Structure formats: C-alpha cells, structure tokens
XYZ file of C-alpha atoms in Angstrom:
512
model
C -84.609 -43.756 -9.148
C -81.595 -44.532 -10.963
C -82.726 -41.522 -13.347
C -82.586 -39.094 -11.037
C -79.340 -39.959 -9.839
C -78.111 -40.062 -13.565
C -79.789 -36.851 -13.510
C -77.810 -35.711 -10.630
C -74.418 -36.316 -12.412
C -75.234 -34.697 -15.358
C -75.999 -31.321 -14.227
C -71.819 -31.081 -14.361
C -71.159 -28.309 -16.478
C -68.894 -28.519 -19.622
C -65.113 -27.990 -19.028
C -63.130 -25.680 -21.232
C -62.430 -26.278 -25.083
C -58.900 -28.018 -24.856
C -58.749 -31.978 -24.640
C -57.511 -33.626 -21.845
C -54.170 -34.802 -21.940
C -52.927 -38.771 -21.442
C -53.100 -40.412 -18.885
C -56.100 -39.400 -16.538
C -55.010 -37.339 -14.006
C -57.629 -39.286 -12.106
C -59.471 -42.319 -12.466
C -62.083 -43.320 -10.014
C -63.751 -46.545 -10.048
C -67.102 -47.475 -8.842
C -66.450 -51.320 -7.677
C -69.893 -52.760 -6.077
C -71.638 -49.720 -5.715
C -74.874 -51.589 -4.912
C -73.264 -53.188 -2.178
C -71.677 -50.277 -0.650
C -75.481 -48.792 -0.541
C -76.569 -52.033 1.068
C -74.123 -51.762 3.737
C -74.764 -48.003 4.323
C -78.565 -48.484 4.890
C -77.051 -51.081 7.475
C -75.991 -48.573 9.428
C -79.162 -46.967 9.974
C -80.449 -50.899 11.632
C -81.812 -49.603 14.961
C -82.411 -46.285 14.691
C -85.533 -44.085 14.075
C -85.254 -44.859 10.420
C -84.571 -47.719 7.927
C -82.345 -45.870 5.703
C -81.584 -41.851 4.409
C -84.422 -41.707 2.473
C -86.617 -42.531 5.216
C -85.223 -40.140 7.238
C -85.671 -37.590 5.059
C -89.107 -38.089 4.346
C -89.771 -38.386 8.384
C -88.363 -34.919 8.479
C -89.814 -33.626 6.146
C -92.989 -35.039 7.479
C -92.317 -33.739 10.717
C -91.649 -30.380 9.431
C -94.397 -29.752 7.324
C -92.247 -28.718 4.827
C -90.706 -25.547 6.665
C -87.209 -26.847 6.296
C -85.404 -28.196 3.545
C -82.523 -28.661 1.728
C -81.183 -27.969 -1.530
C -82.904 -29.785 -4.278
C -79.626 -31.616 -5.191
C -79.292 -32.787 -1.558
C -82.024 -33.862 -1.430
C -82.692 -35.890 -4.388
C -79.369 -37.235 -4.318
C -80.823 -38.361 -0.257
C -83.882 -39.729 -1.479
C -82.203 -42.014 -3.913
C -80.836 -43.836 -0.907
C -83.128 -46.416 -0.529
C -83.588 -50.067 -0.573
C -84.861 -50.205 -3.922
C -82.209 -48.501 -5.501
C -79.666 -51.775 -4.768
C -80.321 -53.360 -7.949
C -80.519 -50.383 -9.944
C -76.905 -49.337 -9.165
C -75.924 -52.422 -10.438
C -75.760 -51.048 -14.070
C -72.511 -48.673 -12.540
C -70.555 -51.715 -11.870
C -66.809 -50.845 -12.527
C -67.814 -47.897 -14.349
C -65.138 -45.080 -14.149
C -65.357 -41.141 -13.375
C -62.060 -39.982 -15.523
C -60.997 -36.575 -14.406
C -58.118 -33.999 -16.154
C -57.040 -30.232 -15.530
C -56.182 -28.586 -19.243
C -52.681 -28.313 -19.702
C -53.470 -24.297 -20.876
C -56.037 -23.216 -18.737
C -56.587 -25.413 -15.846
C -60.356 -26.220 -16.554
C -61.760 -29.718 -15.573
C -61.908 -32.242 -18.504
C -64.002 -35.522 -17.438
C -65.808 -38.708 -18.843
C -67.616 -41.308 -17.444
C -67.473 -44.598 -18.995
C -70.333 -47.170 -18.038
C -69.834 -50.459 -19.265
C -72.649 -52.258 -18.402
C -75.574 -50.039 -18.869
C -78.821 -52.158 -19.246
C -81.093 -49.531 -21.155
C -81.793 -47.132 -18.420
C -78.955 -44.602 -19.319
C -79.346 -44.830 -22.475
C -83.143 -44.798 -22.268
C -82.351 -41.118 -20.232
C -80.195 -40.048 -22.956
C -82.911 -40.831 -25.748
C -85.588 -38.903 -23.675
C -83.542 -35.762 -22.863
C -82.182 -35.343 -26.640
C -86.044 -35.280 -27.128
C -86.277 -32.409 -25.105
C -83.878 -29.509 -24.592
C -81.020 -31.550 -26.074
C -80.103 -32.974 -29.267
C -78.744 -35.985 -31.674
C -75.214 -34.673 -32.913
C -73.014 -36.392 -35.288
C -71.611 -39.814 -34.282
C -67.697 -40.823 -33.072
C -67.351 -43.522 -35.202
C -69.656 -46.287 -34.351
C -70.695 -44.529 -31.018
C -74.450 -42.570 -31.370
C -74.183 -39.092 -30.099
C -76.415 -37.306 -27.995
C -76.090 -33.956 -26.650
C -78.366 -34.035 -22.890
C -79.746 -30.586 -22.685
C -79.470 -26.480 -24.574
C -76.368 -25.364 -25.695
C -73.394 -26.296 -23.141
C -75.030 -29.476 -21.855
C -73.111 -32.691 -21.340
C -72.799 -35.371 -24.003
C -73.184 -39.013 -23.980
C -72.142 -41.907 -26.479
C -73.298 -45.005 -26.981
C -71.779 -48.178 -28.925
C -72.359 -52.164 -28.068
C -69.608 -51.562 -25.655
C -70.324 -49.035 -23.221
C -72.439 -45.967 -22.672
C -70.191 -42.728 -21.718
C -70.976 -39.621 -20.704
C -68.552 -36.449 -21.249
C -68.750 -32.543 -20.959
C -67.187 -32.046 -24.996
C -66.844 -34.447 -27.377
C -63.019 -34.821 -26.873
C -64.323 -35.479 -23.533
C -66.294 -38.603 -25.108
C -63.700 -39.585 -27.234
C -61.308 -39.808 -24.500
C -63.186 -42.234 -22.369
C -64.568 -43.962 -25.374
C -61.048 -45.102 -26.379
C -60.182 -45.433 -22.218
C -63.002 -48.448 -22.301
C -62.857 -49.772 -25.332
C -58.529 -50.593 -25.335
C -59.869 -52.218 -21.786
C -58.884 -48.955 -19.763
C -55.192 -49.573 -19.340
C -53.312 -49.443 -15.598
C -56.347 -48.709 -13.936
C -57.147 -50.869 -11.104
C -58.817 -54.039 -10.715
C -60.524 -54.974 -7.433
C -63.110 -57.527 -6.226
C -63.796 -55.577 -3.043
C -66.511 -53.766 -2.112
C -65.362 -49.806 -2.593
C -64.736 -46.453 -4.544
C -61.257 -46.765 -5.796
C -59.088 -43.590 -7.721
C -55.796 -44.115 -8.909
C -53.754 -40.595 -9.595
C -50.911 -39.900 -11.985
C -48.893 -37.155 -11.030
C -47.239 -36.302 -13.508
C -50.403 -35.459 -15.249
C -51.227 -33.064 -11.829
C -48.320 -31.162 -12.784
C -48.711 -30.130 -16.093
C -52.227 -28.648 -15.044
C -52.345 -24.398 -15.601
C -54.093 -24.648 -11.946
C -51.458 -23.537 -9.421
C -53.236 -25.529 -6.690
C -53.491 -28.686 -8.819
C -49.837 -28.250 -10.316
C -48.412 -27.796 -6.878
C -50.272 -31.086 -5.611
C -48.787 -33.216 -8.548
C -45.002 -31.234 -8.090
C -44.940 -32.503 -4.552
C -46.163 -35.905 -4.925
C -43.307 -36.586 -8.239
C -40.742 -34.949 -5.811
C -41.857 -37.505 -3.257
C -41.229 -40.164 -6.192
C -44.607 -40.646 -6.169
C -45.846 -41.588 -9.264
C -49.054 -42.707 -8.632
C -51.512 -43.369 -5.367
C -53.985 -46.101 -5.537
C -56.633 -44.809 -3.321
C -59.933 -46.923 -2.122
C -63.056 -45.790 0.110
C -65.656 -48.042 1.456
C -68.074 -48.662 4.739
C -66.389 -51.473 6.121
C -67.151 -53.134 9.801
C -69.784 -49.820 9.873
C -66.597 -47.513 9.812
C -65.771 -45.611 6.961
C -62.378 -46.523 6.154
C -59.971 -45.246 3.234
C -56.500 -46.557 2.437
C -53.618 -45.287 0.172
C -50.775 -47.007 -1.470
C -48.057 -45.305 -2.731
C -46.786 -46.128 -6.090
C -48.425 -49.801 -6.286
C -46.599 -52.446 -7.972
C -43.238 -50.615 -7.919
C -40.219 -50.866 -5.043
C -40.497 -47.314 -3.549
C -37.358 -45.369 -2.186
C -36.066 -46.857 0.914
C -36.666 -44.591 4.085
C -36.481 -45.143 8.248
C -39.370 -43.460 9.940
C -40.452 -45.041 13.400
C -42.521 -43.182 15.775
C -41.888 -43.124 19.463
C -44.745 -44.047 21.636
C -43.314 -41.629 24.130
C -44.036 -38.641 21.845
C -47.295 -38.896 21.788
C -47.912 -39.147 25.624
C -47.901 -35.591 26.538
C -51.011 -34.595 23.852
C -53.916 -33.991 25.843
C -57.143 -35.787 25.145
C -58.844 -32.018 25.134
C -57.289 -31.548 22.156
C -59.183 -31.088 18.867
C -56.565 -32.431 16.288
C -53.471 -33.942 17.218
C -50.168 -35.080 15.134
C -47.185 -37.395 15.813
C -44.959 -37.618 12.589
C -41.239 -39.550 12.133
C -38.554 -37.866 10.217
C -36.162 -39.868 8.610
C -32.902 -37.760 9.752
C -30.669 -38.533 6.876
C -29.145 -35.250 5.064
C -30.349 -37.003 1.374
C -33.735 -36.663 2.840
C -33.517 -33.160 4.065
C -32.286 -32.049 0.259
C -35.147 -33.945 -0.937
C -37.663 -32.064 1.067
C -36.181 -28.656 0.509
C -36.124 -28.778 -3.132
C -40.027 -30.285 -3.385
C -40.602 -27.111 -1.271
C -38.612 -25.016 -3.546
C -40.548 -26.671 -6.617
C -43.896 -26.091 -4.863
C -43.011 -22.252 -4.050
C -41.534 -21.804 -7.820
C -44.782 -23.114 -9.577
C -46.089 -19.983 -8.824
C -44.807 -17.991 -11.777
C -44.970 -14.910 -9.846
C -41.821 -16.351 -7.724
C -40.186 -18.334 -9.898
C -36.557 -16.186 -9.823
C -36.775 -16.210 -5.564
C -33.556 -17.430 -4.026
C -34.172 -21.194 -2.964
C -35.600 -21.293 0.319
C -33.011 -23.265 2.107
C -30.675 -20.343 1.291
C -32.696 -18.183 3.083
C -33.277 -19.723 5.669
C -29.410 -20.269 6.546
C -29.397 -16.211 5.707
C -31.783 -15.522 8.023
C -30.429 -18.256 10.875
C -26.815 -16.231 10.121
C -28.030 -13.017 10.908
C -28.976 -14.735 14.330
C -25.849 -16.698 14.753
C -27.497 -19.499 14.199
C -26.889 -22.873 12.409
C -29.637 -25.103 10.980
C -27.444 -27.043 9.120
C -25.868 -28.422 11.893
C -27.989 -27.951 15.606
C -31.277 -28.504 13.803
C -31.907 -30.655 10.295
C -29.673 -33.438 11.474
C -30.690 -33.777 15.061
C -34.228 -33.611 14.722
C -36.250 -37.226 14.269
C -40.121 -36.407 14.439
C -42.557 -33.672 15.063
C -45.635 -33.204 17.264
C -48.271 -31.187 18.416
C -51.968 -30.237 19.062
C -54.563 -27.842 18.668
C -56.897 -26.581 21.261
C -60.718 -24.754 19.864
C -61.806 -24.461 16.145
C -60.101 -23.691 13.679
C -62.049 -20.259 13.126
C -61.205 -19.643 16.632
C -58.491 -21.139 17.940
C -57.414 -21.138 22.115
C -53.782 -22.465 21.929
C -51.428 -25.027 20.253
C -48.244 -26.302 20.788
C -45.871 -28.503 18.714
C -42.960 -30.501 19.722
C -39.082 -31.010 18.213
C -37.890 -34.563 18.968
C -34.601 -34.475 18.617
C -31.531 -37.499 18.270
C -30.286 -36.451 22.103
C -30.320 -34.119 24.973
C -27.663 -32.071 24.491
C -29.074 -31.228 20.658
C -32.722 -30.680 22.549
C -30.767 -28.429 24.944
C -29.149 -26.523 22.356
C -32.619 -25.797 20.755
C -34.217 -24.715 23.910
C -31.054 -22.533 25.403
C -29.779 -20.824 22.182
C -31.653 -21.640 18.678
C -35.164 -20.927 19.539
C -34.460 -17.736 21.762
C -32.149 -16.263 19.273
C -35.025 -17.096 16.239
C -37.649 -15.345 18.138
C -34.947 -12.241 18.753
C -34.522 -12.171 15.145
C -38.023 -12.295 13.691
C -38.763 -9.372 16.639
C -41.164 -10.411 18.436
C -43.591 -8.149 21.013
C -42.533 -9.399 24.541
C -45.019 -11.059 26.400
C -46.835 -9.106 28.480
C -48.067 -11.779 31.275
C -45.795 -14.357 33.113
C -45.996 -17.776 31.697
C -45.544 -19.597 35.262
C -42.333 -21.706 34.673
C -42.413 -20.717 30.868
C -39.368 -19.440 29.066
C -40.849 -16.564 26.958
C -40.569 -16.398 22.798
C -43.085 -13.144 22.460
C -46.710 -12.435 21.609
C -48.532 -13.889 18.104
C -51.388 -13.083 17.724
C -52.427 -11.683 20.923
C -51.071 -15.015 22.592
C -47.907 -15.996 24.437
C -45.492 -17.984 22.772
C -43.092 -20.367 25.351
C -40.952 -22.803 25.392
C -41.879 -25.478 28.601
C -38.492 -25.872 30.167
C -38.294 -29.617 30.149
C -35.605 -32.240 30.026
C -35.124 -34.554 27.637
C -34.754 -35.254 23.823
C -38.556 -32.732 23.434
C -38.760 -29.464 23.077
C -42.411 -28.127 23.539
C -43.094 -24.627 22.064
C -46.387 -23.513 23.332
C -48.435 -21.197 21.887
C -51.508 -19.608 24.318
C -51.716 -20.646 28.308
C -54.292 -23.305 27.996
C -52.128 -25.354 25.470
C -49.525 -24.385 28.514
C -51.355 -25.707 31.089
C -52.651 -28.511 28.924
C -49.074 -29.893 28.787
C -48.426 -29.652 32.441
C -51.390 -31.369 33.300
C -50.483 -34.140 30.619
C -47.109 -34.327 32.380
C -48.519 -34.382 36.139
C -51.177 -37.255 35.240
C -50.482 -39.290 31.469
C -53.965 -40.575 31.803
C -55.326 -37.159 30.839
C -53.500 -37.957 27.338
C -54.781 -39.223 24.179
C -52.248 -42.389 23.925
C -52.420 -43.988 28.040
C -52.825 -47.711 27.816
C -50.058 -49.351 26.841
C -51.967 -51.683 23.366
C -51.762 -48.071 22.115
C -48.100 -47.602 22.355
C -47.299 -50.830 21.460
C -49.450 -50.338 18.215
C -47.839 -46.953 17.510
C -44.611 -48.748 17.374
C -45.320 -49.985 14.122
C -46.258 -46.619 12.377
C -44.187 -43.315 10.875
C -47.080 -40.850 11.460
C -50.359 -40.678 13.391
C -53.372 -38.010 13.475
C -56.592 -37.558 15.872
C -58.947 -35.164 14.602
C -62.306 -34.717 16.448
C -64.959 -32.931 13.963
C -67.188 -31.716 17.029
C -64.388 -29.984 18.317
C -62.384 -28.225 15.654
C -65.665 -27.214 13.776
C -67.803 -24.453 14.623
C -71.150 -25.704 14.982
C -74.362 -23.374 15.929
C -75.362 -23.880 19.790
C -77.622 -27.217 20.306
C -77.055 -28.220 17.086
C -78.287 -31.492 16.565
C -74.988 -32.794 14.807
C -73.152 -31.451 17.189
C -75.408 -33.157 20.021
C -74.984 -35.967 17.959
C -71.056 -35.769 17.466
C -70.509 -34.992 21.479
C -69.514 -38.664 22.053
C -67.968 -39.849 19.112
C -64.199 -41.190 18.707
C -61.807 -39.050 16.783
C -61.323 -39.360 12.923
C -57.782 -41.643 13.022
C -55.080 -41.313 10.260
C -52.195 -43.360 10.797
C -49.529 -44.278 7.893
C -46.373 -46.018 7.501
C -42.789 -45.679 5.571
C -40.353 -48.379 7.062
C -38.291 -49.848 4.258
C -40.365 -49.691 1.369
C -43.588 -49.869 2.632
C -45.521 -47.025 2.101
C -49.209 -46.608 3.069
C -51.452 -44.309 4.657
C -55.192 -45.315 6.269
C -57.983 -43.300 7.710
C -60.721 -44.593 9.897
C -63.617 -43.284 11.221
C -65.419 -44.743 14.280
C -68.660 -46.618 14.306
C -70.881 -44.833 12.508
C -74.234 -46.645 13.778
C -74.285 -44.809 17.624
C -73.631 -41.178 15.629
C -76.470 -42.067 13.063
C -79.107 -43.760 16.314
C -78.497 -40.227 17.932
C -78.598 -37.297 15.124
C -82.177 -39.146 14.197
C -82.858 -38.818 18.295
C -82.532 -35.497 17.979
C -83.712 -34.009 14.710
C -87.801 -33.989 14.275
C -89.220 -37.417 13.350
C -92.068 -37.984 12.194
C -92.949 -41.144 9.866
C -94.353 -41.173 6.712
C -94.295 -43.265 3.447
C -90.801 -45.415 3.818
C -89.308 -45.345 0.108
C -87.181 -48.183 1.471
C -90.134 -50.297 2.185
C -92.275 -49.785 -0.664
C-alpha cells in the first residue's frame, strides 16, 4: 500500500529549470503520520464502515461499479486502511519543501525522507527498470530518474532517500537533511506542521504568491509556524506568528456586544478588533499599497490612501479624521452561497456615539452620493437608503449607539431587526460565549452547507444539515499573536454521509 501512495506523490510534474532559492518558502513536516491515520479511522467507530477504505469498497460494491471517482481519489482512499499504520511509519518527520522561482514563478519542491526502510527505495529501483532511468550520481547520493523524460527524481545516500522534480530540486533537499534541516520545526505531537518564510514568498515571479509574502513581511511577519491534526475527533489547525521572536506590540479586544446582532441564519459571519492607533493605520495602508504595486502593471498609481482622501474631498468628506481614528472593529454576515448570494451586511464599531452618528448622518450618505448610486426603487421600512448594487438595496439601519449597520438586500435587513427584537435568534446568546469572546481580537463562523452550492438531496449536504459551523478565532493582545481553526465533531457528519450514500459490504481492506 505504501507504494501506491508513493506512487500517488510522484505523479507531481517537474517544475521549471531555475533552482529554488534559500530558504524554503515552505517546509511541511509530516510528524506521526501513522498516528494521525490511526486516529482518523477512529472517527469512522460506529458507523456503517470501519474506515475510508471500507467505505469505498461498500460503495463501490453497492454500485456495481456505475459510479466512481477519479483514479487518484480513489487510490489515495483505498490506502486508508488499518494496515497502512505501520507502513507510514517510514514518513516519520520527513519534509515536503516547496519554492516559487524567483524568474518565472514555477513550483520548485523536494521531499526528504529520512527514515526510509527499503520500500521507497525498493519503488525507485523498480520504476528506473521501467520507463525511468539510473542518471549520474550527486555526490555520494545514487540517482534515479522515476519515469520517461520529465519524470521526478529521487536520491538515495545512507542518510535519507529524497525525491525532487530536477536535480537542483534533489540537491536542495539533499543538503536541507543532511546539515540537519536548519530552523525547521521540531515537534513531538501528533500533526502536519509547515513553517513559511516570507520573504522567500515575495521574491516569487507569481503575482498571487508575491502578494501573499508582501503582506505577511508588511505585517512583520517573518515566518508562521502552522500545524494540522485530528485532535478530540475535530480537525483543528493553529498558527503562530513569528515563533520564538517578541512580535510588535498591538491592542485588539473584541466586544462581545458586536457580535450579538449576527443572525444564526447566517452562512459566514465575522467579528474583527482594530487596533485604532494612527501608526497602525499607516501600516495597513502602505501593505495595501505594496500589495496593489506588485502588480507591475500599477506600479506608478498614486498610493491609495491619497486617493481615497481625493475622492472623500470631492464629497466633503474627511477620513482622516471622522473615520480611521474612530473606528475600533468590524463586523458582518452573509446570507445564501457565495455563487448566489441573498444579502449581507457589515458593521463600523466606532470609539463613541457622536463619531457613529457622524458616519450614519453625513459620511456614508455623502459616499454613496459620490460614487452615484441608482436610488432604490422599494422602501426599506425604517431604512435610510444608500442606492441599488447589484439589483439590491443598500441601507443604513438607523440605530443608536457606537454601530453602524450597512445592509445590503432586505433579508440581511430584516435579519438584523429580528436579531435586535429577540438576541436568541443570534449566533453568540449565552453568556460562556461572550465571556470567551472577551479574550480574542477576531472571530469567524462559516457553515459549509450553507455558503456552498450543493446539488438537491445531496447526500453531503443531507449529511452537513446539522453540523456546527467551521470556527476561526485568533488573538493579538500585547504580543501574542495566534490564530486557530476548529471544526466540529467529525464522527456524527461521517455516521450520517455513510447513512445516506449506498452501502453495501464487501471485502474490508481494514480487516484483512
């Protein structure tokens, strides 16, 4: 089994001809991998079938072979099994190293396995046999190329078997494991960990991949120590932001009280802290200008804080002083799929009423004047009117207060009314929420059976119906700095997607 998932990973096609540059972009280490399979076939306890394989070959069964999926999917399934615990014992802190060429954006990756017990290298031997090849050897390391002409590569020394799409590929992780693969992390818990450099991210030709690493070194983030495992039958993944280092100080507390008025209909929902301070503000506006500017194409644009006061002048208006420095946090919600959305809103929590007054009375009126907005054509019962996007009314709700709600479509309208009338309808109501919420700088709901589109009785949708939402929550108080996301259990969603799919048992790879 463990050659077909070897199998799997080497179908990866070769990246361009330029090496990658130093250090990784991204390393990703594989830290009890056989134990992370043992605790996902946990999961499936109770249900129709002992583990993924076994439900795919009950489906299959029940089928008759009508339905399938892609070969890859399948194979990669099938490996899932009990008896492939031991077997992915030979990836044990092996590393995936990933780069982006510096000229022309292509991916650049190794994989360095230092504890191989034959079987790769057993693979390698048979393939060269076959479509590939023996090529000449990196020092002591044998060479091997794994299929025809643009095939991967793998090395092999006393050390470490790794596997590479070029040679510079190999040499790069062969001297990553052999000089004991410096900064890259060390932990003794069950999980997939990555670390990213972004400085590496932005010297990438990729615009998406140079903007990613621009924002994260104008966030003085250096690196993120990321780590993904099944723990307590979740899936849960943390970040930490620049590990080992003293990050720059910021105050971001959320308010309990902004999150009370998002619905529980909702399909995603935010609640984010702003630290108010003007150093901040510059900070943000030149990432943004640095993110906008990567594009060569508008490189010599004015930066965008300059016109965005133009464009606030022409209204009479002042961001610089009725809107940056009063506002603490941001809010909001989404109603429908994203294909197909019915309505969101998003809320401006500002320092005080008179600065949420100001926004409601004079800043956002005179905005939606000057960007010309079509007038609404229906009444927006006790809505003040912005104008019509995209065939929906946009609104202000005419509260009190320090919030200013700007509505987009009448059910997100009447979503917030109801919200207001009866708090229980909202996703935060029980007070071991708020009090938990205290401690946080940003919080997200996201609820993948309602902001997907998903055919009619489909059976993960049937199975997704009840589930909790997908939680996000992070922190920046001081100079902590972390972000964590969390699904629910996974063992009811797993009991009821095999409920509802065809099963039919056949031979149990998991019990052979």
């Amino acid at each position: 089994m463990l050659r077909m998932l070897a199998s799997l990973a080497l179908t990866i096609g070769p990246p361009g001809p330029d090496g990658p540059p130093a250090p990784p972009a991204v390393v990703v280490r594989f830290q009890s991998p056989d134990l992370q399979l043992q605790r996902l076939i946990s999961l499936f306890e109770g249900s129709r079938s002992s583990s993924p394989a076994a439900a795919l070959a009950a489906w299959k069964n029940a089928t008759q072979g009508k339905q399938s999926l892609s070969k890859a999917a399948e194979a990669g399934i099938a490996a899932l099994n009990s008896r492939m615990v031991p077997e992915l014992r030979t990836l044990e802190s092996s590393e995936l190293l990933i780069d982006f060429s510096p000229t022309d954006g292509n991916l650049a990756w190794s994989f360095c396995i230092p504890h191989d017990d034959g079987t790769i290298s057993a693979f390698a031997t048979a393939t060269a046999l076959t479509d590939g090849q023996s090529e000449p050897p990196l020092g002591p390391a044998t060479v091997d190329r794994l299929g025809p002409e643009g095939s991967a590569y793998m090395a092999r020394s006393d050390e470490a078997v790794v596997l590479g799409g070029t040679r510079v590929d190999l040499a790069r992780g062969l001297a990553w494991i052999l000089e004991a693969r410096p900064g890259t992390v060390r932990e003794t818990t069950p999980a997939i960990v990555s670390q990213i450099n972004s400085q590496s991210l932005a010297t990438s030709s990729s615009l998406i991949v140079r903007r990613i690493g621009l924002a994260l070194a104008g966030l003085e983030i250096l690196q993120a120590r990321n780590t993904l495992a099944i723990e307590d039958h979740r899936l849960q993944g943390r970040i930490e932001w620049n590990p080992g280092a003293v990050p720059r100080s910021l105050d971001c507390a959320l308010n309990p009280e902004w999150s009370a008025r998002l619905p529980g209909s909702a399909s995603a929902a935010f609640s984010m802290a702003i630290d108010p301070q003007a150093a901040n503000w510059d900070r943000i506006f030149t990432i943004l200008d640095q993110i906008e500017k990567a594009d060569p194409q508008r490189a010599k644009l004015s930066p965008l804080r300059v016109r965005l006061n133009l464009l606030a002048t022409a209204a009479r208006l002042n961001p610089e002083r009725d809107l940056w420095p009063k506002l603490r946090g941001v809010s909001g919600f989404l109603l429908g799929t994203v294909e197909s959305p019915r309505g969101a809103a998003m809320a401006l929590h500002t320092t005080d009423e008179a600065s949420a007054a100001v926004l409601r009375e004079k800043f956002l009126p005179g905005l939606a004047r000057t960007l010309r907005l079509p007038p609404i054509g229906v009444e927006i019962s006790g809505g003040l009117p912005l104008g019509m996007v995209s065939g929906r009314p946009l609104s202000i709700v005419p509260d009190t207060g320090t919030q200013v709600w700007i509505v987009w479509g009448e059910d997100a309208f009447t979503g917030l009314l109801q919200t207001r009338s009866d708090p229980s309808l909202s996703i935060v109501a029980r007070g071991a929420d708020r009090e938990h919420l205290r401690d946080l700088s940003r919080v997200a709901w996201v609820w993948p059976q309602r902001i997907s589109h998903f055919p009619e009785a489909s059976p993960l949708l049937e199975a997704l119906k009840p589930s909790p939402p997908i939680v996000w929550e992070g922190r920046s108080r001081g100079v902590e700095q972390w972000d964590r996301v969390s699904s629910g259990d996974l063992r009811p969603l797993i009991r009821r997607y095999l409920e509802v799919i065809p099963q039919e048992p056949a031979r149990d790879p998991g019990r052979e």
